[in-house]
CSV table of C-alpha atoms in Angstrom, one decimal:
chain,number,residue,atom,x,y,z
A,1,MET,CA,51.6,-35.3,39.2
A,2,LEU,CA,55.2,-35.9,40.4
A,3,ARG,CA,56.8,-35.4,37.0
A,4,ARG,CA,55.5,-31.8,36.8
A,5,SER,CA,55.3,-30.9,40.5
A,6,ALA,CA,58.4,-28.7,40.4
A,7,VAL,CA,57.3,-27.1,37.2
A,8,ALA,CA,54.1,-25.7,38.5
A,9,ALA,CA,55.7,-22.8,40.5
A,10,LEU,CA,58.5,-21.9,38.1
A,11,SER,CA,59.0,-20.6,34.6
A,12,GLY,CA,61.7,-20.1,32.0
A,13,ALA,CA,65.0,-21.9,32.5
A,14,LEU,CA,64.1,-22.8,36.1
A,15,ALA,CA,61.1,-24.7,34.9
A,16,LEU,CA,63.0,-26.8,32.4
A,17,SER,CA,65.8,-27.5,34.8
A,18,ALA,CA,63.3,-28.5,37.5
A,19,LEU,CA,61.7,-30.8,35.0
A,20,THR,CA,64.9,-32.7,34.5
A,21,ALA,CA,66.0,-32.7,38.1
A,22,SER,CA,62.9,-33.6,40.0
A,23,ASN,CA,62.3,-37.3,39.4
A,24,ALA,CA,60.8,-36.5,36.0
A,25,ARG,CA,59.8,-39.7,34.2
A,26,ALA,CA,61.4,-38.7,30.9
A,27,ASP,CA,60.4,-40.8,27.8
A,28,SER,CA,57.9,-42.7,29.9
A,29,GLY,CA,54.3,-43.5,29.9
A,30,ALA,CA,51.4,-45.7,31.2
A,31,GLY,CA,48.5,-47.1,29.2
A,32,ASP,CA,47.7,-46.4,25.6
A,33,THR,CA,48.4,-42.7,25.4
A,34,GLN,CA,50.4,-41.8,22.2
A,35,ILE,CA,51.8,-38.7,20.7
A,36,ILE,CA,51.0,-38.7,17.0
A,37,GLN,CA,53.0,-35.6,16.1
A,38,ALA,CA,54.5,-32.5,17.5
A,39,VAL,CA,54.8,-29.6,15.0
A,40,VAL,CA,56.3,-26.2,15.4
A,41,ASN,CA,55.5,-23.2,13.2
A,42,GLY,CA,53.5,-25.4,10.8
A,43,GLY,CA,56.5,-27.5,10.0
A,44,GLN,CA,58.5,-24.6,8.7
A,45,PRO,CA,61.9,-23.3,10.1
A,46,VAL,CA,61.6,-20.5,12.6
A,47,VAL,CA,63.6,-17.6,11.3
A,48,VAL,CA,64.3,-14.8,13.9
A,49,GLY,CA,65.9,-11.5,13.4
A,50,HIS,CA,68.0,-9.5,15.8
A,51,TYR,CA,65.5,-7.3,17.6
A,52,THR,CA,61.9,-8.3,17.0
A,53,PRO,CA,60.3,-11.2,19.0
A,54,LYS,CA,58.5,-13.8,16.9
A,55,THR,CA,55.4,-15.6,17.9
A,56,ILE,CA,55.0,-19.2,16.7
A,57,THR,CA,52.5,-22.1,17.2
A,58,LEU,CA,53.3,-25.4,18.9
A,59,SER,CA,50.8,-28.2,17.9
A,60,ILE,CA,50.7,-31.6,19.6
A,61,ILE,CA,48.3,-34.2,18.4
A,62,ALA,CA,47.9,-37.0,20.9
A,63,THR,CA,45.5,-39.9,21.4
A,64,ASP,CA,44.1,-42.2,24.1
A,65,ASN,CA,41.0,-44.4,24.2
A,66,SER,CA,39.5,-42.3,26.9
A,67,GLY,CA,40.4,-39.0,25.3
A,68,ILE,CA,43.0,-36.4,26.2
A,69,LYS,CA,42.7,-34.4,29.4
A,70,ASP,CA,45.6,-32.0,29.0
A,71,ALA,CA,49.0,-31.5,27.5
A,72,TYR,CA,52.1,-29.5,28.2
A,73,GLY,CA,55.0,-28.5,26.0
A,74,TRP,CA,58.4,-26.7,25.9
A,75,LEU,CA,60.9,-26.0,23.2
A,76,TYR,CA,64.6,-26.4,23.9
A,77,HIS,CA,68.1,-26.5,22.3
A,78,GLY,CA,71.0,-28.7,23.4
A,79,SER,CA,70.6,-31.7,25.6
A,80,PHE,CA,67.5,-32.3,27.6
A,81,ASP,CA,69.6,-32.5,30.8
A,82,ASP,CA,71.4,-29.2,30.2
A,83,PRO,CA,69.6,-27.1,27.6
A,84,ASP,CA,71.2,-23.8,26.5
A,85,GLY,CA,68.1,-22.4,24.9
A,86,PHE,CA,64.4,-22.6,25.8
A,87,ALA,CA,61.0,-21.2,25.1
A,88,GLY,CA,57.6,-22.1,26.5
A,89,PRO,CA,54.0,-20.9,27.1
A,90,GLY,CA,54.6,-20.1,30.8
A,91,SER,CA,54.6,-21.6,34.2
A,92,ASP,CA,52.5,-24.8,34.3
A,93,THR,CA,50.3,-23.5,31.5
A,94,PRO,CA,48.6,-26.3,29.6
A,95,LEU,CA,48.1,-26.2,25.9
A,96,ASP,CA,44.6,-25.7,24.5
A,97,CYS,CA,43.3,-29.1,23.5
A,98,THR,CA,40.5,-29.6,21.0
A,99,PRO,CA,39.1,-33.1,20.3
A,100,ILE,CA,39.3,-34.2,16.7
A,101,PRO,CA,35.8,-35.3,15.7
A,102,GLY,CA,35.3,-39.0,15.1
A,103,THR,CA,38.6,-39.9,16.8
A,104,THR,CA,40.1,-40.4,20.3
A,105,ALA,CA,42.7,-37.8,19.5
A,106,SER,CA,43.0,-34.1,20.4
A,107,ASN,CA,45.0,-31.3,18.8
A,108,CYS,CA,46.7,-29.4,21.6
A,109,THR,CA,48.1,-26.0,20.6
A,110,THR,CA,49.7,-22.9,22.1
A,111,SER,CA,51.5,-19.7,21.0
A,112,ILE,CA,55.1,-19.3,22.0
A,113,THR,CA,57.1,-16.1,21.7
A,114,ILE,CA,60.8,-16.4,20.7
A,115,ASP,CA,62.7,-13.3,22.0
A,116,PRO,CA,66.2,-13.0,20.5
A,117,ASN,CA,67.0,-10.4,23.1
A,118,SER,CA,66.5,-12.6,26.2
A,119,THR,CA,66.7,-16.3,25.4
A,120,MET,CA,68.9,-16.7,22.3
A,121,THR,CA,72.6,-16.8,21.6
A,122,ASN,CA,74.2,-17.5,18.2
A,123,ALA,CA,75.1,-21.0,19.4
A,124,THR,CA,71.5,-21.9,19.8
A,125,ALA,CA,70.7,-21.6,16.1
A,126,GLY,CA,70.1,-25.0,14.5
A,127,THR,CA,68.0,-28.0,15.7
A,128,TRP,CA,65.6,-27.5,18.6
A,129,HIS,CA,63.4,-30.2,20.3
A,130,VAL,CA,59.9,-30.4,21.6
A,131,TRP,CA,59.4,-31.7,25.2
A,132,THR,CA,55.9,-32.7,25.9
A,133,SER,CA,53.8,-34.4,28.6
A,134,VAL,CA,50.2,-35.6,27.9
A,135,ASP,CA,47.6,-36.8,30.3
A,136,ALA,CA,44.5,-38.8,29.4
A,137,ASN,CA,41.1,-38.8,31.1
A,138,ASP,CA,41.7,-42.3,32.5
A,139,PHE,CA,45.0,-41.2,34.1
A,140,ASP,CA,47.2,-42.8,31.4
A,141,TYR,CA,50.0,-40.5,30.3
A,142,ILE,CA,53.1,-40.1,28.1
A,143,ASP,CA,56.2,-38.0,28.5
A,144,LYS,CA,58.7,-37.4,25.7
A,145,ASP,CA,62.1,-35.6,25.9
A,146,SER,CA,62.0,-35.1,22.2
A,147,ALA,CA,58.6,-35.6,20.6
A,148,GLY,CA,59.7,-33.6,17.5
A,149,THR,CA,62.4,-31.3,16.2
A,150,PHE,CA,62.5,-28.1,14.2
A,151,LEU,CA,65.1,-25.6,12.9
A,152,MET,CA,65.6,-22.3,14.6
A,153,LYS,CA,67.5,-20.0,12.2
A,154,ARG,CA,69.2,-16.6,12.2
A,155,ALA,CA,67.6,-14.2,9.7
A,156,ALA,CA,69.8,-13.3,6.7
A,157,LYS,CA,70.0,-10.2,4.6
A,158,LEU,CA,71.5,-9.5,1.2
A,159,THR,CA,72.4,-6.3,-0.6
A,160,ALA,CA,73.2,-5.8,-4.3
A,161,ASP,CA,74.9,-3.0,-6.3
A,162,ALA,CA,75.5,-3.3,-10.0
A,163,SER,CA,77.6,-0.7,-11.9
A,164,PRO,CA,78.3,1.3,-14.0
A,165,GLU,CA,74.9,2.5,-15.1
A,166,PRO,CA,74.4,3.0,-18.0
A,167,VAL,CA,76.8,0.6,-19.6
A,168,ALA,CA,77.4,-0.2,-23.3
A,169,LYS,CA,76.4,-3.6,-24.7
A,170,GLY,CA,79.4,-5.9,-24.3
A,171,GLY,CA,80.9,-3.8,-21.5
A,172,THR,CA,81.7,-5.1,-18.0
A,173,ILE,CA,79.2,-4.9,-15.1
A,174,THR,CA,80.5,-5.3,-11.6
A,175,VAL,CA,78.0,-6.6,-9.1
A,176,LYS,CA,78.8,-6.2,-5.4
A,177,GLY,CA,76.9,-6.9,-2.3
A,178,ALA,CA,77.0,-8.4,1.2
A,179,LEU,CA,75.5,-11.4,3.0
A,180,THR,CA,74.8,-10.8,6.7
A,181,ARG,CA,72.8,-12.6,9.3
A,182,ALA,CA,71.2,-11.7,12.6
A,183,ASN,CA,73.5,-11.5,15.6
A,184,TRP,CA,71.7,-12.8,18.7
A,185,MET,CA,74.5,-11.5,20.9
A,186,MET,CA,75.3,-8.0,22.1
A,187,GLY,CA,76.8,-5.7,19.4
A,188,THR,CA,76.2,-5.4,15.7
A,189,PRO,CA,72.6,-6.4,14.8
A,190,TYR,CA,73.7,-8.2,11.6
A,191,SER,CA,77.2,-9.6,11.1
A,192,GLY,CA,78.9,-10.8,7.9
A,193,TYR,CA,78.4,-14.4,6.8
A,194,ALA,CA,81.6,-15.6,5.0
A,195,GLY,CA,82.3,-18.8,3.1
A,196,GLN,CA,78.7,-19.2,1.8
A,197,SER,CA,77.6,-20.0,-1.7
A,198,VAL,CA,75.5,-17.2,-3.1
A,199,LYS,CA,73.9,-17.1,-6.5
A,200,LEU,CA,74.0,-14.1,-8.8
A,201,GLN,CA,70.7,-13.8,-10.7
A,202,PHE,CA,69.5,-11.7,-13.6
A,203,ARG,CA,66.0,-10.7,-14.7
A,204,LYS,CA,65.7,-9.1,-18.2
A,205,ALA,CA,63.6,-6.0,-18.4
A,206,GLY,CA,60.0,-6.8,-19.2
A,207,THR,CA,60.1,-10.3,-17.8
A,208,SER,CA,59.2,-11.6,-14.3
A,209,THR,CA,61.7,-14.5,-13.8
A,210,TYR,CA,65.2,-14.4,-12.4
A,211,SER,CA,67.8,-16.8,-13.8
A,212,THR,CA,71.0,-17.8,-12.1
A,213,VAL,CA,74.1,-16.6,-13.9
A,214,LYS,CA,76.9,-17.8,-11.6
A,215,THR,CA,77.6,-18.8,-8.0
A,216,VAL,CA,80.0,-16.8,-5.8
A,217,THR,CA,81.4,-17.6,-2.3
A,218,SER,CA,81.0,-14.8,0.2
A,219,GLY,CA,84.2,-13.3,1.5
A,220,THR,CA,85.3,-11.5,4.6
A,221,GLY,CA,82.4,-9.7,6.3
A,222,GLY,CA,80.1,-11.5,3.9
A,223,ALA,CA,81.4,-9.5,0.9
A,224,LEU,CA,80.3,-10.4,-2.6
A,225,THR,CA,81.7,-9.3,-5.9
A,226,THR,CA,81.9,-10.5,-9.4
A,227,THR,CA,81.8,-9.3,-13.0
A,228,VAL,CA,79.5,-10.1,-15.9
A,229,THR,CA,79.2,-9.0,-19.6
A,230,ALA,CA,76.4,-6.5,-20.3
A,231,SER,CA,73.9,-7.9,-22.8
A,232,ALA,CA,70.5,-6.5,-22.0
A,233,ASP,CA,68.6,-4.0,-19.8
A,234,GLY,CA,67.6,-5.7,-16.5
A,235,TYR,CA,67.9,-6.3,-12.8
A,236,TRP,CA,70.8,-8.0,-10.9
A,237,ARG,CA,70.4,-9.5,-7.5
A,238,TRP,CA,72.0,-12.0,-5.1
A,239,SER,CA,70.1,-15.0,-3.8
A,240,PHE,CA,71.1,-17.2,-0.8
A,241,ALA,CA,69.3,-20.5,-0.1
A,242,GLY,CA,70.1,-20.6,3.6
A,243,THR,CA,71.7,-23.2,5.9
A,244,SER,CA,70.6,-25.3,8.9
A,245,THR,CA,71.4,-22.2,11.1
A,246,THR,CA,70.5,-19.3,8.8
A,247,GLY,CA,67.5,-18.4,6.8
A,248,SER,CA,67.3,-17.7,3.1
A,249,ALA,CA,67.5,-14.2,1.6
A,250,LYS,CA,67.2,-12.4,-1.7
A,251,ALA,CA,68.4,-8.9,-2.5
A,252,SER,CA,66.3,-6.3,-4.2
A,253,GLY,CA,67.1,-6.2,-7.9
A,254,ASP,CA,69.4,-3.4,-9.0
A,255,TYR,CA,68.6,-2.1,-12.5
A,256,VAL,CA,71.2,-1.5,-15.2
A,257,ASP,CA,70.5,0.2,-18.5
A,258,VAL,CA,72.5,-1.3,-21.3
A,259,THR,CA,72.9,1.0,-24.3
A,260,GLY,CA,73.4,-0.1,-27.9
A,261,VAL,CA,70.9,-3.0,-27.7
Protein backbone atom coordinates (compact mmCIF):
# COMPACT_ATOMS: atom_id res chain seq x y z
CA MET A 1 0.00 0.00 0.00
CA LEU A 2 1.13 3.54 -0.71
CA ARG A 3 1.16 4.63 2.90
CA ARG A 4 3.79 2.00 3.75
CA SER A 5 5.60 1.63 0.44
CA ALA A 6 8.66 3.56 1.58
CA VAL A 7 8.75 1.80 4.92
CA ALA A 8 9.15 -1.68 3.47
CA ALA A 9 12.81 -1.33 2.55
CA LEU A 10 13.96 0.75 5.49
CA SER A 11 14.34 0.51 9.23
CA GLY A 12 15.02 2.70 12.25
CA ALA A 13 14.80 6.46 11.90
CA LEU A 14 14.74 6.22 8.12
CA ALA A 15 11.60 4.13 8.24
CA LEU A 16 9.76 6.58 10.42
CA SER A 17 10.89 9.61 8.42
CA ALA A 18 9.91 7.85 5.21
CA LEU A 19 6.50 7.17 6.69
CA THR A 20 5.92 10.87 7.25
CA ALA A 21 7.39 12.01 3.96
CA SER A 22 5.91 9.61 1.44
CA ASN A 23 2.28 10.60 0.99
CA ALA A 24 1.43 8.74 4.21
CA ARG A 25 -2.27 9.03 5.01
CA ALA A 26 -1.79 9.99 8.64
CA ASP A 27 -4.87 9.73 10.86
CA SER A 28 -6.88 8.38 7.97
CA GLY A 29 -8.97 5.35 7.18
CA ALA A 30 -11.56 3.68 5.03
CA GLY A 31 -14.46 1.49 6.07
CA ASP A 32 -15.25 0.37 9.58
CA THR A 33 -11.78 -0.59 10.83
CA GLN A 34 -11.21 0.76 14.35
CA ILE A 35 -8.40 0.71 16.87
CA ILE A 36 -9.82 -0.14 20.27
CA GLN A 37 -6.61 0.35 22.22
CA ALA A 38 -2.84 0.54 21.88
CA VAL A 39 -0.97 -0.46 25.02
CA VAL A 40 2.76 -0.49 25.71
CA ASN A 41 4.37 -2.50 28.52
CA GLY A 42 1.03 -3.57 29.93
CA GLY A 43 0.09 0.04 30.61
CA GLN A 44 3.05 0.62 32.94
CA PRO A 45 5.79 3.22 32.41
CA VAL A 46 8.90 1.95 30.66
CA VAL A 47 11.87 2.51 32.98
CA VAL A 48 15.28 2.16 31.34
CA GLY A 49 18.73 2.25 32.92
CA HIS A 50 22.00 3.45 31.40
CA TYR A 51 23.46 0.32 29.82
CA THR A 52 21.03 -2.57 29.59
CA PRO A 53 18.48 -2.72 26.73
CA LYS A 54 14.91 -3.41 27.81
CA THR A 55 12.40 -5.48 25.86
CA ILE A 56 8.74 -4.48 26.11
CA THR A 57 5.48 -5.51 24.45
CA LEU A 58 3.29 -3.41 22.17
CA SER A 59 -0.33 -4.60 22.00
CA ILE A 60 -2.85 -3.18 19.53
CA ILE A 61 -6.46 -4.34 19.62
CA ALA A 62 -8.32 -3.51 16.41
CA THR A 63 -11.64 -4.53 14.90
CA ASP A 64 -13.34 -4.73 11.51
CA ASN A 65 -16.47 -6.59 10.38
CA SER A 66 -14.35 -8.70 8.03
CA GLY A 67 -11.60 -9.37 10.57
CA ILE A 68 -8.07 -7.98 10.80
CA LYS A 69 -5.52 -8.92 8.16
CA ASP A 70 -2.39 -7.30 9.61
CA ALA A 71 -1.12 -4.43 11.74
CA TYR A 72 2.07 -2.41 12.03
CA GLY A 73 3.34 -0.29 14.89
CA TRP A 74 6.13 2.09 15.92
CA LEU A 75 6.95 4.02 19.07
CA TYR A 76 8.22 7.58 18.87
CA HIS A 77 8.98 10.68 20.94
CA GLY A 78 8.43 14.26 19.84
CA SER A 79 6.34 15.28 16.87
CA PHE A 80 5.16 12.77 14.28
CA ASP A 81 6.71 14.88 11.50
CA ASP A 82 10.10 15.18 13.24
CA PRO A 83 10.57 12.55 15.97
CA ASP A 84 13.70 12.67 18.12
CA GLY A 85 13.34 9.16 19.54
CA PHE A 86 11.97 5.96 18.03
CA ALA A 87 11.74 2.21 18.46
CA GLY A 88 10.06 -0.48 16.39
CA PRO A 89 9.96 -4.18 15.53
CA GLY A 90 11.99 -3.87 12.33
CA SER A 91 11.66 -3.05 8.67
CA ASP A 92 8.09 -3.65 7.47
CA THR A 93 7.59 -6.31 10.15
CA PRO A 94 3.92 -6.87 10.96
CA LEU A 95 2.67 -7.50 14.45
CA ASP A 96 1.46 -10.99 15.39
CA CYS A 97 -2.35 -10.77 15.20
CA THR A 98 -4.56 -13.26 17.03
CA PRO A 99 -8.35 -13.15 16.58
CA ILE A 100 -10.31 -12.65 19.79
CA PRO A 101 -12.89 -15.46 19.97
CA GLY A 102 -16.50 -14.40 19.52
CA THR A 103 -15.59 -10.97 18.16
CA THR A 104 -14.43 -9.29 14.94
CA ALA A 105 -11.36 -7.96 16.79
CA SER A 106 -7.77 -9.15 16.94
CA ASN A 107 -5.03 -8.58 19.47
CA CYS A 108 -1.86 -7.71 17.56
CA THR A 109 1.38 -7.83 19.54
CA THR A 110 5.13 -7.51 19.10
CA SER A 111 8.24 -7.25 21.23
CA ILE A 112 10.28 -4.05 20.99
CA THR A 113 13.75 -3.54 22.45
CA ILE A 114 14.60 -0.14 23.89
CA ASP A 115 18.36 0.42 23.74
CA PRO A 116 19.56 3.44 25.75
CA ASN A 117 22.95 3.19 24.06
CA SER A 118 21.72 3.78 20.52
CA THR A 119 18.30 5.41 20.33
CA MET A 120 17.89 7.41 23.54
CA THR A 121 18.92 10.84 24.78
CA ASN A 122 18.00 12.45 28.09
CA ALA A 123 15.62 14.75 26.23
CA THR A 124 13.55 11.80 25.04
CA ALA A 125 12.40 10.88 28.55
CA GLY A 126 8.69 11.58 29.05
CA THR A 127 5.64 10.98 26.88
CA TRP A 128 6.00 8.70 23.84
CA HIS A 129 3.40 7.88 21.16
CA VAL A 130 2.27 4.76 19.32
CA TRP A 131 1.95 5.05 15.54
CA THR A 132 -0.05 2.23 13.99
CA SER A 133 -1.52 1.14 10.68
CA VAL A 134 -4.11 -1.66 10.52
CA ASP A 135 -5.48 -3.44 7.44
CA ALA A 136 -8.70 -5.48 7.36
CA ASN A 137 -9.48 -8.52 5.23
CA ASP A 138 -11.90 -6.48 3.08
CA PHE A 139 -9.23 -3.81 2.35
CA ASP A 140 -10.60 -1.35 4.89
CA TYR A 141 -7.82 0.27 6.93
CA ILE A 142 -6.99 2.82 9.60
CA ASP A 143 -3.80 4.82 10.25
CA LYS A 144 -3.16 6.70 13.50
CA ASP A 145 -0.30 9.09 14.24
CA SER A 146 -0.93 8.60 17.96
CA ALA A 147 -3.10 5.62 18.79
CA GLY A 148 -1.87 5.74 22.37
CA THR A 149 0.78 7.20 24.65
CA PHE A 150 3.04 5.95 27.43
CA LEU A 151 5.84 7.23 29.66
CA MET A 152 9.49 6.42 28.99
CA LYS A 153 11.50 7.07 32.16
CA ARG A 154 15.13 7.22 33.23
CA ALA A 155 15.83 4.70 36.01
CA ALA A 156 16.59 6.20 39.42
CA LYS A 157 18.82 5.05 42.27
CA LEU A 158 18.97 5.98 45.96
CA THR A 159 21.60 5.39 48.62
CA ALA A 160 21.24 5.76 52.40
CA ASP A 161 23.78 6.08 55.21
CA ALA A 162 22.64 6.61 58.81
CA SER A 163 25.16 7.37 61.57
CA PRO A 164 26.49 7.16 64.22
CA GLU A 165 25.96 3.52 65.06
CA PRO A 166 25.36 2.71 67.83
CA VAL A 167 23.71 5.84 69.19
CA ALA A 168 22.17 6.53 72.60
CA LYS A 169 18.42 6.98 72.89
CA GLY A 170 17.61 10.66 72.46
CA GLY A 171 20.79 11.25 70.48
CA THR A 172 20.99 12.65 66.96
CA ILE A 173 21.11 10.44 63.89
CA THR A 174 22.33 11.95 60.64
CA VAL A 175 20.91 10.30 57.53
CA LYS A 176 22.65 11.01 54.24
CA GLY A 177 22.24 9.71 50.73
CA ALA A 178 21.99 10.62 47.07
CA LEU A 179 19.34 10.52 44.37
CA THR A 180 20.68 9.78 40.89
CA ARG A 181 19.13 8.80 37.57
CA ALA A 182 20.30 7.11 34.41
CA ASN A 183 22.21 9.29 31.99
CA TRP A 184 21.30 8.30 28.43
CA MET A 185 24.12 10.45 27.07
CA MET A 186 27.85 9.80 26.98
CA GLY A 187 29.63 10.14 30.31
CA THR A 188 28.63 9.28 33.87
CA PRO A 189 26.15 6.35 33.87
CA TYR A 190 24.04 7.93 36.63
CA SER A 191 23.94 11.65 37.39
CA GLY A 192 22.58 13.58 40.36
CA TYR A 193 18.91 14.58 40.38
CA ALA A 194 18.53 17.82 42.31
CA GLY A 195 15.42 19.69 43.44
CA GLN A 196 13.30 16.56 44.04
CA SER A 197 11.12 15.68 47.03
CA VAL A 198 12.44 12.55 48.70
CA LYS A 199 10.91 10.89 51.76
CA LEU A 200 12.94 9.74 54.73
CA GLN A 201 11.39 6.53 56.08
CA PHE A 202 11.94 4.40 59.19
CA ARG A 203 11.18 0.75 59.95
CA LYS A 204 11.40 -0.31 63.59
CA ALA A 205 13.33 -3.51 64.23
CA GLY A 206 11.01 -6.52 64.31
CA THR A 207 8.41 -4.92 62.03
CA SER A 208 7.92 -5.05 58.25
CA THR A 209 6.49 -1.62 57.40
CA TYR A 210 8.28 1.65 56.71
CA SER A 211 6.70 4.95 57.82
CA THR A 212 7.56 8.38 56.43
CA VAL A 213 9.29 10.62 58.96
CA LYS A 214 9.93 13.73 56.86
CA THR A 215 10.43 14.94 53.29
CA VAL A 216 13.70 16.45 52.09
CA THR A 217 14.60 18.18 48.82
CA SER A 218 17.63 16.77 47.03
CA GLY A 219 20.49 19.21 46.63
CA THR A 220 23.46 19.58 44.31
CA GLY A 221 24.37 16.25 42.75
CA GLY A 222 21.19 14.78 44.22
CA ALA A 223 22.64 14.97 47.75
CA LEU A 224 20.32 14.21 50.69
CA THR A 225 20.95 14.94 54.36
CA THR A 226 18.86 15.44 57.46
CA THR A 227 18.87 14.69 61.18
CA VAL A 228 16.42 12.80 63.41
CA THR A 229 16.22 11.89 67.08
CA ALA A 230 17.11 8.31 67.99
CA SER A 231 14.23 6.50 69.66
CA ALA A 232 14.40 2.80 68.69
CA ASP A 233 16.50 0.24 66.87
CA GLY A 234 15.62 0.10 63.19
CA TYR A 235 16.27 0.81 59.54
CA TRP A 236 16.46 4.18 57.78
CA ARG A 237 15.97 4.64 54.05
CA TRP A 238 15.12 7.22 51.39
CA SER A 239 12.12 6.78 49.06
CA PHE A 240 11.46 8.63 45.77
CA ALA A 241 8.06 8.47 44.06
CA GLY A 242 9.38 9.35 40.60
CA THR A 243 8.36 11.96 38.03
CA SER A 244 7.06 11.95 34.46
CA THR A 245 10.64 11.48 33.23
CA THR A 246 12.21 9.45 36.03
CA GLY A 247 11.30 6.16 37.70
CA SER A 248 10.71 5.59 41.40
CA ALA A 249 13.42 4.31 43.74
CA LYS A 250 13.97 3.11 47.29
CA ALA A 251 17.28 2.79 49.09
CA SER A 252 18.19 -0.29 51.07
CA GLY A 253 17.51 0.27 54.75
CA ASP A 254 20.53 1.19 56.91
CA TYR A 255 20.30 -0.29 60.42
CA VAL A 256 21.05 1.81 63.50
CA ASP A 257 21.36 0.26 66.97
CA VAL A 258 19.94 2.57 69.64
CA THR A 259 21.24 1.93 73.14
CA GLY A 260 19.37 2.62 76.36
CA VAL A 261 15.96 1.56 75.04
